[in-house]
Structure formats: C-alpha cells, structure tokens
Coordinates of C-alpha atoms in Angstrom, one line a residue:
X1 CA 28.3 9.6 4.3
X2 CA 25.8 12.2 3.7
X3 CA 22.8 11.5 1.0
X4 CA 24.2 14.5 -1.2
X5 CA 27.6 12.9 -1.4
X6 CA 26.6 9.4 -2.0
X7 CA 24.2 11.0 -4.7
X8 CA 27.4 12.7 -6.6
X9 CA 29.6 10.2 -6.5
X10 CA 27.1 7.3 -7.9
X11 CA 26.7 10.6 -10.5
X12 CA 30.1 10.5 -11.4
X13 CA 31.0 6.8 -10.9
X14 CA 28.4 5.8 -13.9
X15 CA 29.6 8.5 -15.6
X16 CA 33.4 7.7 -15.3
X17 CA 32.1 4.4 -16.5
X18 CA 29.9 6.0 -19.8
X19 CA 33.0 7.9 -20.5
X20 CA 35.5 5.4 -20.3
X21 CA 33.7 3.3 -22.8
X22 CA 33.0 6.2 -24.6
X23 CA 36.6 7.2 -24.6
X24 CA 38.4 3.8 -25.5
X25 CA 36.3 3.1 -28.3
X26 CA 36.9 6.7 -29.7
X27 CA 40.8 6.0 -29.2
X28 CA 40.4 2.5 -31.0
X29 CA 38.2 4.1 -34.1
X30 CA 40.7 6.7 -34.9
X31 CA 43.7 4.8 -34.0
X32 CA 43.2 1.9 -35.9
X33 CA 42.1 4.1 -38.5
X34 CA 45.4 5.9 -39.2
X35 CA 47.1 2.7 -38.8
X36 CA 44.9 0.7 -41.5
X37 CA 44.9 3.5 -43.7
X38 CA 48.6 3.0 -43.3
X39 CA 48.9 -0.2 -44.3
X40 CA 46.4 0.2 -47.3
X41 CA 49.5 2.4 -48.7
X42 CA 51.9 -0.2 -48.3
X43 CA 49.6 -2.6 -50.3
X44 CA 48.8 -0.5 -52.8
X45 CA 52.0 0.5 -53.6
X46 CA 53.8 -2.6 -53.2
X47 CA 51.1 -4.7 -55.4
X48 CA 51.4 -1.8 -58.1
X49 CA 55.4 -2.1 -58.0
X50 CA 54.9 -5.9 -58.0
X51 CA 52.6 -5.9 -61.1
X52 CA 55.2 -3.8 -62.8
X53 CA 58.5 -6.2 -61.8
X54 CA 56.4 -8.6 -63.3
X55 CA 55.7 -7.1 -67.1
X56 CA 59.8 -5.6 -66.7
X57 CA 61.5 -7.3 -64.7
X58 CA 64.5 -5.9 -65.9
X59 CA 63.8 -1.4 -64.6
X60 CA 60.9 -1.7 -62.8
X61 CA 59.5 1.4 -61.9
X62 CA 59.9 2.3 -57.9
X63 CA 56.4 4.5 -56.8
X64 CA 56.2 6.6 -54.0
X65 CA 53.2 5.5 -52.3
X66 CA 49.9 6.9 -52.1
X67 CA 47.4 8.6 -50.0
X68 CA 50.2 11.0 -48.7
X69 CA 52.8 8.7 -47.3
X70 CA 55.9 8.2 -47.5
X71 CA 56.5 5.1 -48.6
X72 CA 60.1 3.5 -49.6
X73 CA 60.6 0.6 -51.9
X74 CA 63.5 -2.1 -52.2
X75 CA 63.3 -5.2 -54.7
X76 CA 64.9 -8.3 -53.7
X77 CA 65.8 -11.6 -55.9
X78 CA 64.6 -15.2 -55.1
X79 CA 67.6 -15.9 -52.7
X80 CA 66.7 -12.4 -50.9
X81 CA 69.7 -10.5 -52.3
X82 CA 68.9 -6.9 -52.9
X83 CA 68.5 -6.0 -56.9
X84 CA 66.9 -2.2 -56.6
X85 CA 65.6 0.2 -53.8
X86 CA 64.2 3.6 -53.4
X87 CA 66.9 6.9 -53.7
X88 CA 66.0 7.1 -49.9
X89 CA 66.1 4.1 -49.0
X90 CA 69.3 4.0 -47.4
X91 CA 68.1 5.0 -44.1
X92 CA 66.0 2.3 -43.2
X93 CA 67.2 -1.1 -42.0
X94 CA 67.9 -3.7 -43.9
X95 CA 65.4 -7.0 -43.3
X96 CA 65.2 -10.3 -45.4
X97 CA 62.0 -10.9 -47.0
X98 CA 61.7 -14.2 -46.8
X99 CA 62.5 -13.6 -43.0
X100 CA 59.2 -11.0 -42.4
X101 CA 56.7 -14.1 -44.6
X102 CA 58.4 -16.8 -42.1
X103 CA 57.8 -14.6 -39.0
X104 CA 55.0 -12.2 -39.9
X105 CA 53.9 -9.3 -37.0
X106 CA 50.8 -8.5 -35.7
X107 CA 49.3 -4.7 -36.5
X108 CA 51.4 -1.3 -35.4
X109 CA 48.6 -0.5 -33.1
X110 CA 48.9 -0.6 -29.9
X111 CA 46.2 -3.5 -28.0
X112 CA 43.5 -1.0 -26.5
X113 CA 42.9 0.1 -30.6
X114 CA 42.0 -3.4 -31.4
X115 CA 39.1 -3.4 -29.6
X116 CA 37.5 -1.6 -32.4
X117 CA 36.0 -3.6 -35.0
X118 CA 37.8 -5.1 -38.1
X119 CA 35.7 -2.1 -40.1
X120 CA 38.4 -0.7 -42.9
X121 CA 41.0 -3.2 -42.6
X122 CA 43.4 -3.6 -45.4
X123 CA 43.2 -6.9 -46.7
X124 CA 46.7 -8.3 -47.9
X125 CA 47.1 -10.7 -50.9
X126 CA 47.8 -14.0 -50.7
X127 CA 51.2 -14.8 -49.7
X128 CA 52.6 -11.3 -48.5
X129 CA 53.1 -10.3 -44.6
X130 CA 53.8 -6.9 -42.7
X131 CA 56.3 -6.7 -40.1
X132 CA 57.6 -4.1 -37.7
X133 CA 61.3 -3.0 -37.5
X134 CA 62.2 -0.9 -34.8
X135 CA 65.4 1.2 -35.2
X136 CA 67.1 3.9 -32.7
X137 CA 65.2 6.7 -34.2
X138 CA 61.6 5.2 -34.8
X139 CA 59.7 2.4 -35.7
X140 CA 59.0 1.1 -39.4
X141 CA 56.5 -0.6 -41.5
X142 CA 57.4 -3.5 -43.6
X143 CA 55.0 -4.8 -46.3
X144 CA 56.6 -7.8 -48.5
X145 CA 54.8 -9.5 -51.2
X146 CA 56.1 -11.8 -53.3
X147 CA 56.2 -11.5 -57.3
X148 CA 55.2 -14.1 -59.4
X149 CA 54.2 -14.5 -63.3
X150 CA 51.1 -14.0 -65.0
X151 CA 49.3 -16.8 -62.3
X152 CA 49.0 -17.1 -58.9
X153 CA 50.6 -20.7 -58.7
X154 CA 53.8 -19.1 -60.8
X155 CA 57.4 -19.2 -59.1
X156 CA 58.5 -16.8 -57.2
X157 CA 60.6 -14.5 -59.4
X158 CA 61.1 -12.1 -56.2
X159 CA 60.1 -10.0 -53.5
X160 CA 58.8 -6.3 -52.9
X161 CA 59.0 -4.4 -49.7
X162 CA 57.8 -1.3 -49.1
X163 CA 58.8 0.3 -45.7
X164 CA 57.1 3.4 -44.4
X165 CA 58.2 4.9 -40.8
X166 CA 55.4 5.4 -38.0
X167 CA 57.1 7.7 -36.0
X168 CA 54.9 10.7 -36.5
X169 CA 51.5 8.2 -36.6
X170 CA 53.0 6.8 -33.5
X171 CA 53.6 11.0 -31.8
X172 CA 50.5 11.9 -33.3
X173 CA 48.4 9.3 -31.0
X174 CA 50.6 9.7 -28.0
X175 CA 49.4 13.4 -28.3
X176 CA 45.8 11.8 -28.8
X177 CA 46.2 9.4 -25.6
X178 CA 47.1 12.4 -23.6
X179 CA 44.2 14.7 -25.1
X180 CA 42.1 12.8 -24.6
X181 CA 43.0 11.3 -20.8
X182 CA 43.7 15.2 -19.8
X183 CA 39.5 15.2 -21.5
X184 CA 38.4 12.6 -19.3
X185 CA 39.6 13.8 -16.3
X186 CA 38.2 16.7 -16.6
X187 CA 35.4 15.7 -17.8
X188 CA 34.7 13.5 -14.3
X189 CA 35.9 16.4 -12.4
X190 CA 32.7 18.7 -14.1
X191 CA 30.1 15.9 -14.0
X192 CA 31.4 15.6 -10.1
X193 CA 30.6 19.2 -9.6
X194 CA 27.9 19.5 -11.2
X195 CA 26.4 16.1 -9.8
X196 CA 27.3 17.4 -5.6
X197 CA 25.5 20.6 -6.8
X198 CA 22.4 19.2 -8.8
X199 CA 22.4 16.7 -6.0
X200 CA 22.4 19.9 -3.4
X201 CA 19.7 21.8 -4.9
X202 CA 17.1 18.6 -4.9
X203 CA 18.0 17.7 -1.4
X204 CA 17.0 21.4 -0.4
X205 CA 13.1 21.0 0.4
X206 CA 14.8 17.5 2.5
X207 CA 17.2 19.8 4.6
X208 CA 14.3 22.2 5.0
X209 CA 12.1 19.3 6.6
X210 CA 15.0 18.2 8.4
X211 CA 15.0 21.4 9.9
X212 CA 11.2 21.9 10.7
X213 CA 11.3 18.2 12.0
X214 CA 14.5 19.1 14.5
X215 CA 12.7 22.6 15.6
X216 CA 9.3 20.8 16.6
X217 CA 11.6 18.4 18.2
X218 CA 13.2 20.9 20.6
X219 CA 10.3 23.0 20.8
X220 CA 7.5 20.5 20.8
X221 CA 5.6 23.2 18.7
X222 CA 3.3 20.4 16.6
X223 CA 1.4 23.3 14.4
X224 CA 4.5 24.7 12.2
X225 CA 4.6 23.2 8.8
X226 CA 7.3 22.7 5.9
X227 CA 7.0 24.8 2.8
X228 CA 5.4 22.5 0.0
X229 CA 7.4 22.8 -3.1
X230 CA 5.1 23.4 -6.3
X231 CA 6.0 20.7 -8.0
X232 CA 4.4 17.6 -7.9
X233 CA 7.6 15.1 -7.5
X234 CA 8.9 12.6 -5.0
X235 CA 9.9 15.8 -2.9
X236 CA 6.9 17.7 -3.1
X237 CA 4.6 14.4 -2.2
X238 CA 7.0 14.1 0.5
X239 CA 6.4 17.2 1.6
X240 CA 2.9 17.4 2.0
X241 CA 2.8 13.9 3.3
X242 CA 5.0 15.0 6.2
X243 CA 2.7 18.3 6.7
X244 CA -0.1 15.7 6.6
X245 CA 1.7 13.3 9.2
X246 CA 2.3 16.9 11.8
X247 CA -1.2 17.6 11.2
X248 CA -2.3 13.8 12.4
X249 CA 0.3 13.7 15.2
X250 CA -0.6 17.3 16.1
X251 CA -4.7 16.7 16.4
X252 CA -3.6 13.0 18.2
X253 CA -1.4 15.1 20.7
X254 CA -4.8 17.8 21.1
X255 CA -7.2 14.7 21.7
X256 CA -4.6 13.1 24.2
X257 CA -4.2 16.6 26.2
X258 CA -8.2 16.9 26.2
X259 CA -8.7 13.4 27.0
X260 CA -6.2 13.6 30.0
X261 CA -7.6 16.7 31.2
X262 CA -11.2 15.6 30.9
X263 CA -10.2 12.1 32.5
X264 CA -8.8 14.1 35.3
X265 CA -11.8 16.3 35.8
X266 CA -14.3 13.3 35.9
X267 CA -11.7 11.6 38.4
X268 CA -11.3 14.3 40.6
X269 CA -15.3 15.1 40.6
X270 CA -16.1 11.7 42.6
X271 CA -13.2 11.3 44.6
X272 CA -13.8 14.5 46.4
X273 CA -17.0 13.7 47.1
X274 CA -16.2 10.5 48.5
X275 CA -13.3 12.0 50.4
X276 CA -15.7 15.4 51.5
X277 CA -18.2 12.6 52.7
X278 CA -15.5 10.7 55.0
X279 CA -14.4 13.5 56.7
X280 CA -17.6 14.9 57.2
X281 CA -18.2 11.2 58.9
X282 CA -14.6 11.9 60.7
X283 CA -15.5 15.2 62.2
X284 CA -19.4 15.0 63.2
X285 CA -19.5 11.5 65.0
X286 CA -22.2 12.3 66.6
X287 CA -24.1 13.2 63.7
X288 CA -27.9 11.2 63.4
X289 CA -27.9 8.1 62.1
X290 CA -30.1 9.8 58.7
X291 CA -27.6 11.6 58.1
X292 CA -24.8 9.6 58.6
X293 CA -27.3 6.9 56.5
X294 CA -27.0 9.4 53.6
X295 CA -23.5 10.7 53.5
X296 CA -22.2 6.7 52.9
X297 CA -25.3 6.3 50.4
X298 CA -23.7 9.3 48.7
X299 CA -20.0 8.2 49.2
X300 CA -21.3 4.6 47.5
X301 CA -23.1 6.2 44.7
X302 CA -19.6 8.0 43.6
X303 CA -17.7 5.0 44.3
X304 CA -20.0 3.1 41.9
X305 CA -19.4 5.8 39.6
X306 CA -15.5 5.9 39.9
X307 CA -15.8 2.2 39.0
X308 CA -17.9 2.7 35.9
X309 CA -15.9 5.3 34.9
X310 CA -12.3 3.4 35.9
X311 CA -13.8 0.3 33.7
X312 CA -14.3 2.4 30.5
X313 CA -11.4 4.5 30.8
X314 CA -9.7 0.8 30.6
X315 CA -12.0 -0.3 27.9
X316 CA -10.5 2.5 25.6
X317 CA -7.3 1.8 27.1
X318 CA -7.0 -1.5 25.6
X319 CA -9.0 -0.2 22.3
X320 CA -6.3 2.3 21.9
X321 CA -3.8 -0.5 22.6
X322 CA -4.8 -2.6 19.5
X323 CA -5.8 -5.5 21.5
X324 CA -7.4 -8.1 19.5
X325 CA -11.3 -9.4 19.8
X326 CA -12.6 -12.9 20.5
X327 CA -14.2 -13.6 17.2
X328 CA -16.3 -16.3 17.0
X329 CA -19.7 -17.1 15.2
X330 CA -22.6 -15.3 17.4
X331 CA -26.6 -15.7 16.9
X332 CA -27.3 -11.5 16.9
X333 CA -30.7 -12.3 17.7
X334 CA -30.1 -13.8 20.7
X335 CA -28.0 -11.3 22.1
X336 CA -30.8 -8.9 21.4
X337 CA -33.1 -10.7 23.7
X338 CA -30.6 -11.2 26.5
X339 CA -29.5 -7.4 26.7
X340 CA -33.3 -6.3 26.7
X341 CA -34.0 -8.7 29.6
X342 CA -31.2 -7.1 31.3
X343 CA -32.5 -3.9 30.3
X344 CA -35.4 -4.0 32.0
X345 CA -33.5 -3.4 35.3
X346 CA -32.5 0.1 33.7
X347 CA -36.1 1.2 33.2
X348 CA -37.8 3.9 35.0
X349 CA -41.3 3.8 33.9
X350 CA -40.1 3.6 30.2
X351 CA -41.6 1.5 27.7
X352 CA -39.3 -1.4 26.0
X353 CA -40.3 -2.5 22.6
X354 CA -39.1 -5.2 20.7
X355 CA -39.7 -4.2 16.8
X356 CA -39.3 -5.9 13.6
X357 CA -36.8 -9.3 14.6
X358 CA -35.1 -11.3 12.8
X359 CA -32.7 -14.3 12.9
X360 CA -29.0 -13.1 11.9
X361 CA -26.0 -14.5 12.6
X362 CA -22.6 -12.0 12.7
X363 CA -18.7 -13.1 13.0
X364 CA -18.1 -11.1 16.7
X365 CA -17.0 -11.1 20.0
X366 CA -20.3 -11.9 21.7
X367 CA -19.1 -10.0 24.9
X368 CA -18.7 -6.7 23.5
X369 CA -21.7 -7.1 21.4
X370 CA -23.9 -7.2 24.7
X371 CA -21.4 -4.1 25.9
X372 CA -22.6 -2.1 22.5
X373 CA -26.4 -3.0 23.3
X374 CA -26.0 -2.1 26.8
X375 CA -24.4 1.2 26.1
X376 CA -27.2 1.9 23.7
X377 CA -30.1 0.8 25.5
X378 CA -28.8 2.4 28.7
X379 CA -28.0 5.7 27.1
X380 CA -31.7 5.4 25.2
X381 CA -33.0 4.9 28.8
X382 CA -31.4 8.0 30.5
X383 CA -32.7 10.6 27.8
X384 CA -36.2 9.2 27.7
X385 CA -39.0 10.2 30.4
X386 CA -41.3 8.1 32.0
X387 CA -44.1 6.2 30.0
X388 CA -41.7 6.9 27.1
X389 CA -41.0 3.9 24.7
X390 CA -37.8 3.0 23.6
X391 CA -37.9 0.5 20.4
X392 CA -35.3 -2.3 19.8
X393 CA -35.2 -3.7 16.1
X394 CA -33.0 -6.7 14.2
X395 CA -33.0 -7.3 10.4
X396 CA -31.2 -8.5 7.8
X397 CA -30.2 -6.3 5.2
X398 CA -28.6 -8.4 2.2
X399 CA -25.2 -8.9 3.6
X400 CA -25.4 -7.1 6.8
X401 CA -27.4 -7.1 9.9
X402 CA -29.3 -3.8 11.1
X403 CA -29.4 -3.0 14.6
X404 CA -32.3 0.2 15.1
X405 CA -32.4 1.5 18.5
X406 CA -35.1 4.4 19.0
X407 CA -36.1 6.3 22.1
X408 CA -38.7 9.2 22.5
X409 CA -36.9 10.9 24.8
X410 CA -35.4 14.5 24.5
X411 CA -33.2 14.4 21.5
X412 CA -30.2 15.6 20.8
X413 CA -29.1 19.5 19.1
X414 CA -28.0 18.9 15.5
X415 CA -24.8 21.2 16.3
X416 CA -24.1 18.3 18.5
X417 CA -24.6 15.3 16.8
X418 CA -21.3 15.3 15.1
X419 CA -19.1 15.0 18.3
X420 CA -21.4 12.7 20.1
X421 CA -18.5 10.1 19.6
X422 CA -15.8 11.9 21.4
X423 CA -14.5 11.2 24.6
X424 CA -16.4 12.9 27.9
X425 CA -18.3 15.0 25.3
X426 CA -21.9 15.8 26.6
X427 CA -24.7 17.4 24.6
X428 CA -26.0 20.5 25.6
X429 CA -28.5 21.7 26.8
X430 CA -31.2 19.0 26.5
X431 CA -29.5 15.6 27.9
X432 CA -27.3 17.6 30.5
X433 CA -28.8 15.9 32.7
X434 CA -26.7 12.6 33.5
X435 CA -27.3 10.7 36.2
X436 CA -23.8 8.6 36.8
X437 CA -22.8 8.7 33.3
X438 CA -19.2 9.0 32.1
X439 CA -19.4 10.4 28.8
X440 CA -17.5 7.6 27.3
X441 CA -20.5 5.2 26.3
X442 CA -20.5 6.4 22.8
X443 CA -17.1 6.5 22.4
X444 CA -16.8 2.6 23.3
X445 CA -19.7 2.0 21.1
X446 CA -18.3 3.2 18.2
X447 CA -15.0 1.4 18.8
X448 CA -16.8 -2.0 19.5
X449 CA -18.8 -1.2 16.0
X450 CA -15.6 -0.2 14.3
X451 CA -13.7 -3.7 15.3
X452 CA -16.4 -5.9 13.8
X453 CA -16.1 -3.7 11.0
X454 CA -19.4 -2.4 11.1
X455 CA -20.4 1.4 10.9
X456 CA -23.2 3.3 13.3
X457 CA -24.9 6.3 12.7
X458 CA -27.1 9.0 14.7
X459 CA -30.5 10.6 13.8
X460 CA -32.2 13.2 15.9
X461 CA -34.5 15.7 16.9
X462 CA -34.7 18.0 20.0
X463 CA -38.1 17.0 22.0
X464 CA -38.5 14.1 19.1
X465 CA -36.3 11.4 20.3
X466 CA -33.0 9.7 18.7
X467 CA -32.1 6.7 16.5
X468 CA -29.3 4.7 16.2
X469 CA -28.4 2.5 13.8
X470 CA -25.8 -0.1 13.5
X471 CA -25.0 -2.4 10.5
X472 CA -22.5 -5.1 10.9
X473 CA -21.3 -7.6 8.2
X474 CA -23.3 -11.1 8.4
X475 CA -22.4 -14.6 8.1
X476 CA -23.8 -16.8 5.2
X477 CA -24.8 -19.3 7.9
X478 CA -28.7 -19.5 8.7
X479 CA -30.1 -20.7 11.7
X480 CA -33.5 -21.0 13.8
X481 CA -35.2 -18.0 14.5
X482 CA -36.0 -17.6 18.7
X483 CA -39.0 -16.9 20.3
X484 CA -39.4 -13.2 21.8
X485 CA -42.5 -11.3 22.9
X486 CA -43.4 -8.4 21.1
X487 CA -43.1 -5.8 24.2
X488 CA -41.1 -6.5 27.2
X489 CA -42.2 -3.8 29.6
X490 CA -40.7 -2.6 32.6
X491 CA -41.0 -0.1 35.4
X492 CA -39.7 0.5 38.7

C-alpha cells in the first residue's frame, strides 16, 4: 500500500471518526429537543387543566395546548372512568390513568438522542407520568397527572391526560436521520478526495527523488541532482539532504576512481621494473657480473618499494575499514626519543635536533604513534639537504600535547599545501624528487592523528623549510620526565 493511499485513508478515517461524533451529538441536540419541547406542552397544559378541575370541578375548562401542538385532553374520575374529553378526542385510544402512573414509559426518543445531555428537559410534577400508546396509524403521547385540592397531600379527586400524536415529530427526524447520514457519507467521500489529492501533491518532490534516485541507479550518473522545493519543510530539508548525500557519495566515488587509478599506476611502476630487470637477467646470461650486480640491486630496490607501498595501501585499507586502535596509556615523551634514535638511520648528512621536551602522557595506540613520527621525521628527512637540521619538539599545551616537527629543507608551494593529505598526491615542483616514497605518508598521518582525536596542521615556505604540528588530547596522569640529549646527530 502506497504512502499516498495510506496518507488518505488515515485522512478520512479520523475524519469519519470527527464526523461521527460530530454527527450523533447534532442528531441527539435537535432530537431530544423537539421531543422535550413536546412534553413541556403536555405539562403545561395538563397542570393548567388540572388547576382548573380543581377550583370547578364541575365544567372544567378543556385547553388546547400550547407552543403550537396539538394537544387533546380527557378527565377521568378516581376509579378511572371517563367524566370529560376533548371534541377530538375520539380518535385516540383509550388508556387508564391509573394504568400509565403504575407503568410509566421512558422518553419518545429514540436511544442514540439520549446521549445528549439532560439540558431542557421538562420536569414533571410530583406524582404524574408519560407513557406511549402506539396505534395502527401513529404513535401517541400520554401525560397523566393527578388532581388534588388545594395541598399536595389532598386526595385524589381525579386524573388529567393530555395525549398529543408524534407521528409528524417522529417523520420529521426520520427525514433528519437520512439528511443527515446521506451528509455524512458524503462528507467522507469529499474529505477522501480531497485527502488522496492533498496527500498527492505533497508526495510530489518524494516521487521526483524517487525518480532522480532510480535514474542515477540505472545510469550510475552520481552528478544529477533533485530540484529543491522553496520551502523550508520536511520535504524541502529532505531534499537538499539527499542532494547533499549525491554530492558526498559522488566526491567518495571520484576519490575511489583516483585512488584506484593512482594505486594502479604506482603498482604497475615497480613491477615492470622488476619484471624488465628479470628478463634482462633471462636474455643476457652472459652479461658481467657488474652489471648483473646492478640489475638485482635495482630489481631489490623496487621490490622494497612495492612492499612499502603494499604495507600502506593496507594501512588505509584497514583505516578505511573502521578498525579499531589499541588504546592504552603511552609516555609521548618516550616515544619521541625512540623514533629519533631510529631516525638517525634515515639521515643523510642532516642535522637531528631535539627542541623544547617535555614529559606528556596521551591515551593512544603506542604503535601508530611511532608510525606518525616515523612518517614525519622520514618525510622531514627526504625534503631536507645535507647539513640541514631538522628540529623535533614535545610540550604540553594545557590539555593537549604539541608535537613540532621542522625541517630546513625545500618547502613546500602554498598552492599545494592544501592537498598534501590526499592519497599519492605529490607537490610540485620543489619535493618532486622522491626517492622510494609512496605518496601515502601524509595521508596515514593524518588518519593516525584523526583516530586519537587529535588535529595536524602544515606551515611552509618554498626554499624556507616546513613545520608540522600535531596536538593530541592529554591524560591528567603526570609522570617522570626522561633523560634525552639536546642534539642527536647523524650522518651517513
């Protein structure tokens, strides 16, 4: 069942319900109503006939009725025999008084009117009772009420009934029942009409996306867009959050194509030198043992670089996967001093320089902590010329940790800074030059940085150097600061 047609029939369910309710208790008001108003006539004139048996008993005087009914009289003795009655009163059935008090009916109403509240009900005197008599023709009204002397607690000297017929009350809201049912239905069949079509025109902008959504489906085209409703509704958020979500998804799908194609490239750049390298070795066996010396040194520097490369294309892998970190308490400081001691294998005549150093404690996995250093100190190394000095500083900041790295090595082209993160992105022209790098250190820097919630940012100038700098959120522990040399040096 579609949205729209749920939508209309909830629509016209609650208001079938509102105009049920709305319906019965207008049916009860005017009902009861006519009925009461009824049997106020029959009180009033049988009270006003009584009062005048009682001063002359002998002719009283037989009324009418009032408020435009027609009411007909009869006046019976103690021992409910007949003594006077209305000139019209032949036609209605004869009942004993006495019968109608024993045995009084309930109101000429049918039940659903007496849901509606006891507002402008007749109250009868003391005594008296109405009853219904239903003849062949129609149904009547009976009102008796005793008459008594001057005082309430006087014998009964006789009765009064007043009768008035109901038939054309009794048409009159049959006509009513059907108006107003014949109303109702109608009613529900509009508000159902109108509900499918209101419901119609606000699922539009839906069916629109629906569409857009089913045509980038089948034609994998990520860069068409909905049309964004003016408004600022559900629909319209809806809208431009979906735009939004294509725009995500489409820039995801354009990194993923790059990343693949540049992953390829870098693959394919050692592998066929290792494989031109073999068969060079396959077709020249009796080539000199120098060269034969240097076309497996080359073949083994490419292999080490296909492994390098292989272990951060993993790394990412598993970054991009979500895998978790092994957090654990880890002395910062410490790790410093361990990744520049391995550092110093990396140096090339460059200077290493431990700067300002303090003791800080982070919550980490102490594994890619050393990988971050690593990446940073190795890339610092590659861009900086011999008896250049790169500078490794620690510090506490408040709540985090500070991390400086700084080289004087060639810089970097402010055009470029902003992509240095990207996968197999390379500066250009000044640190072209890349001895066996992958261009994916910085992007597994920044992810390491990102998962110990920490941020890392990039300064630099062409021919001035760089500086990086990392701040991750510290621990409240404190601990013993530990010994380090000013300047670890290094040169092969």
């Amino acid at each position: 069942m579609s949205i729209r047609l749920r939508l209309a029939l909830w629509c016209g369910l609650l208001f079938a319900a509102i105009l049920l309710v709305v319906t019965a208790f207008s049916y009860a008001f005017h009902t009861r109503g006519h009925y009461d108003d009824l049997d106020r006539a029959l009180i009033t004139t049988a009270s006003h006939t009584a009062d005048e048996a009682a001063t002359s008993p002998s002719a009283p005087e037989l009324t009418e009725g009032t408020g435009g009914y027609r009411v007909i009289l009869r006046l019976y003795a103690p021992d409910g025999q007949q003594v006077q009655a209305s000139d019209d009163a032949g036609g209605v059935p004869a009942v004993d008084p006495r019968i109608v008090i024993a045995h009084p009916a309930g109101p000429a109403y049918d039940p659903l009117a007496g849901i509606a509240p006891p507002v402008t009900a007749p109250l009868p005197p003391a005594g008296s009772a109405f009853g219904i008599i239903a003849s062949p023709a129609e149904r009547w009204r009976v009102f008796v009420l005793p008459i008594r002397g001057n005082s309430p607690t006087s014998d009964i000297s006789g009765y009064v009934e007043a009768f008035a017929p109901l038939g054309a009350i009794d048409y009159s809201m049959q006509v009513f029942r059907v108006f107003l049912i014949g109303l109702s239905v109608l009613g529900l069949a509009v508000a159902l009409t109108g509900s499918w079509l209101i419901a119609g025109t606000a699922l539009r902008p839906v069916a629109r996306m629906v569409e857009t959504a089913d045509g980038i489906a089948h034609s994998r085209d990520l860069s068409q867009r909905i049309d964004t409703p003016r408004s600022n509704d559900e629909i319209g958020r809806l809208a431009r959050t979906f735009n939004a979500m294509l725009a995500s998804i489409e820039g995801a799908y354009t990194a993923q194509q790059r990343f693949v194609s540049d992953a390829s490239h870098e693959l394919r750049a050692p592998l066929t030198a290792i494989q031109a390298n073999l068969d060079l070795l396959q077709r020249h066996p009796e080539m000199t043992d120098a060269d034969r010396n240097e076309a497996l040194a080359e073949a083994e520097r490419e292999s080490t670089r296909l492994t390098r490369l292989v272990a951060d294309l993993l790394a990412l892998a598993r970054a991009d996967a979500g895998l978790p970190l092994r957090v654990a308490v880890v002395d910062l400081d410490a790790v410093v001093l361990e990744v520049l001691t391995d550092a110093r294998q990396l140096a090339n005549g460059q200077m290493l320089t431990l700067g300002s150093f303090e003791p800080v404690q982070v919550r980490g996995d102490e594994d890619r902590l050393k990988q971050l250093l690593l990446i940073l100190l190795d890339n610092a190394l590659k861009y900086t010329p011999a008896q250049g000095e790169v500078t490794v500083g620690l510090r506490r900041l408040g709540d985090e940790a500070e991390i400086v790295v700084q080289d004087t090595g060639v810089g970097i082209l402010e055009d470029a800074l902003p992509h240095v993160f990207e996968r197999f992105y390379r500066a250009d022209p000044g640190r072209g030059r890349d001895p066996g790098g992958t261009g994916l250190g910085l992007s597994i820097a920044d992810w390491i940085v990102r998962q110990h919630g920490g941020r890392i940012a990039i300064a630099s100038r062409v021919g001035a150097g760089t500086t990086v700098t990392v701040h991750f959120p510290t621990t409240n522990a404190e601990h013993t600061a530990i010994p380090a040399t000013s300047i670890l040096k290094a040169s092969r």
